[in-house]
Each structure stands twice: as C-alpha cells, then as structure tokens.
mmCIF file of C-alpha atoms in Angstrom:
data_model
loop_
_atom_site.group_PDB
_atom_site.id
_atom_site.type_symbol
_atom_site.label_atom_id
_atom_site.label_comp_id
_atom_site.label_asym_id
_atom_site.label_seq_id
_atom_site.Cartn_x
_atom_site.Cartn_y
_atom_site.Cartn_z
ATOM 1 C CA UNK X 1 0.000 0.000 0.000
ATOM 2 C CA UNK X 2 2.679 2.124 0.657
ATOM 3 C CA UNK X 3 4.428 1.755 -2.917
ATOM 4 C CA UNK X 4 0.807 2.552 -4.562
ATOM 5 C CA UNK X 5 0.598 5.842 -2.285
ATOM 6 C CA UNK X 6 4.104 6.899 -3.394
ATOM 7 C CA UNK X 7 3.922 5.998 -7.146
ATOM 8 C CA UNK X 8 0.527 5.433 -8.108
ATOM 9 C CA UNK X 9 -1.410 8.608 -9.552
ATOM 10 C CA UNK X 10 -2.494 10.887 -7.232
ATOM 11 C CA UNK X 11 -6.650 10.785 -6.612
ATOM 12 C CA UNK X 12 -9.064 11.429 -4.568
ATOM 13 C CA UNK X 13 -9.143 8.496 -3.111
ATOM 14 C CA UNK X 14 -6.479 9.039 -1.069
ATOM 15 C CA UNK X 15 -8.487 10.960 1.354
ATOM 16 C CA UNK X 16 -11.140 8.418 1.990
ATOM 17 C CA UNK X 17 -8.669 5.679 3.640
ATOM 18 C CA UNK X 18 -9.100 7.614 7.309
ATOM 19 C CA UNK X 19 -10.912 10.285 8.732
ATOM 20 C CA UNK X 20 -14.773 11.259 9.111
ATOM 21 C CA UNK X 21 -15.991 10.462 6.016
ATOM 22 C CA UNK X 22 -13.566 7.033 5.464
ATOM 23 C CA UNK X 23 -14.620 4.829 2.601
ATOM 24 C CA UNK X 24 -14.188 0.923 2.627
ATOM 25 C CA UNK X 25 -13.193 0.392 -1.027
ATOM 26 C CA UNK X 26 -10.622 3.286 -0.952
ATOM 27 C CA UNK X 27 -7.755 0.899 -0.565
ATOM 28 C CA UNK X 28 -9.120 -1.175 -3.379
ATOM 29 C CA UNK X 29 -9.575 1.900 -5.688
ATOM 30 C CA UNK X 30 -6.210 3.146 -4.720
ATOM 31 C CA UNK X 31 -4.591 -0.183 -5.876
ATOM 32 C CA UNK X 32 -6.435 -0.478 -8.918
ATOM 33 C CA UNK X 33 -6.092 3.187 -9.939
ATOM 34 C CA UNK X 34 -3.525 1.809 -13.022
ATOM 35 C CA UNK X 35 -5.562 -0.844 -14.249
ATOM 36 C CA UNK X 36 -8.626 1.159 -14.694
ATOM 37 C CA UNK X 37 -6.356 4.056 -16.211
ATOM 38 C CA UNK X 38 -4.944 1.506 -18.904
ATOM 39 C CA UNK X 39 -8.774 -0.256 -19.644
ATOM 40 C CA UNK X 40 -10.034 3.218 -20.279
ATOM 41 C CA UNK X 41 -7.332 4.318 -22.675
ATOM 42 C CA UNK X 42 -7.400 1.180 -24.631
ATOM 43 C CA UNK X 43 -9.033 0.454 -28.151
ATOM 44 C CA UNK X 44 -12.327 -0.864 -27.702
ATOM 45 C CA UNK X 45 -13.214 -2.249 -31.075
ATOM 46 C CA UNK X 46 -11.885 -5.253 -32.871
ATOM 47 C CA UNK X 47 -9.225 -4.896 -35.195
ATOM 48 C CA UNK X 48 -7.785 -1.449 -36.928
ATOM 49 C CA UNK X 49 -9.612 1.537 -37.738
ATOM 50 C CA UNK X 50 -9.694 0.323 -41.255
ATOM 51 C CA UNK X 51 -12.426 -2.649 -40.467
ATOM 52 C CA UNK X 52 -14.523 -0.110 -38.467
ATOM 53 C CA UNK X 53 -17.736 0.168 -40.340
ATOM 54 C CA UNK X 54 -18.179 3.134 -42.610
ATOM 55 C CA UNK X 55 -14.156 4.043 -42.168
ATOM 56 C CA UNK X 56 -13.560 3.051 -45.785
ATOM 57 C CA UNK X 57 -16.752 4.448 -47.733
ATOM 58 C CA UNK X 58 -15.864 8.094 -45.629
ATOM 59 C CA UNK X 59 -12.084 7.960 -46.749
ATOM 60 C CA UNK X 60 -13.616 7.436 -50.294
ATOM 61 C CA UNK X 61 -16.106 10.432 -50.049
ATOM 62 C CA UNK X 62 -13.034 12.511 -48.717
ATOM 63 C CA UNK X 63 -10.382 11.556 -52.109
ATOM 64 C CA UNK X 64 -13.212 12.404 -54.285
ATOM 65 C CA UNK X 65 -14.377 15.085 -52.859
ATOM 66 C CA UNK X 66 -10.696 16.544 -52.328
ATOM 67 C CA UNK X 67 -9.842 15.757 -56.061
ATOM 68 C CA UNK X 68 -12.770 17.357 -57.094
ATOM 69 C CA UNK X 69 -12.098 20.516 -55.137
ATOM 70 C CA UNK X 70 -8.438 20.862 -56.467
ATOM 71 C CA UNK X 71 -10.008 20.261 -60.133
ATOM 72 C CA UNK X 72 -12.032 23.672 -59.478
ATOM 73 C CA UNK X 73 -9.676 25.548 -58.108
ATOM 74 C CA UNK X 74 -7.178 24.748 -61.272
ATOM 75 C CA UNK X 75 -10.072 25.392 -63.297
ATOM 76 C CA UNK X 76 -10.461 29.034 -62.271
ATOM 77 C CA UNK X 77 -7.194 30.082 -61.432
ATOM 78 C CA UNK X 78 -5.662 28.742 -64.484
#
C-alpha cells in the first residue's frame, strides 16, 4: 500500500482511507487506480480503424471530394 501511495497517480481516493468520512473500497480503488487508467485508454473495437464500419466508404467520399475541389480551383485560377 505504501508503494501505490508513493507511485501510483495521485486521486481522490487518497483521502477516503481515514478520517470522518472514510470509505471501505478506498484501498481497493487506490490499488487499482492503473488498471482502470490503462482499460479506459485502450481500443475498444476489434481490429484497426480500417475494419470499423463506414471508415472506408468516408475515406472514399473525402479523395473524391478533395480531387474534385483541387479540379475547381485549377479550373479558375488557371
């Protein structure tokens, strides 16, 4: 407990072990802090971005669309 309190990242938790308003699962918050920190941050779906539905049919839209743009503005400024 003592490493987590020196190294972990600092939250709130910290305040609930003791005191007035103490909080049972503080110590198991406290030592979980990481894991929950590393779950959030982590890719949820399967695979790349590149089998995530729509992905492809957008990046499509966007060439064209970007092609299409640079066609008209060679069109009037040459």
């Amino acid at each position: 407990m003592a490493v987590s309190t020196l190294f972990a990242p600092f939250a709130a938790y910290f305040y609930r072990l003791r005191g007035p308003h103490a909080w049972p699962g503080a110590r198991e918050a406290i030592l979980t802090i990481e894991d929950r920190i590393i779950q959030a941050t982590h890719w949820q779906g399967k695979g790349s971005i590149l089998n995530y539905s729509g992905f492809k049919e957008f990046l499509t839209l966007f060439v064209v669309l970007l092609v299409a743009f640079i066609a008209v503005i060679f069109k009037f400024v040459l």
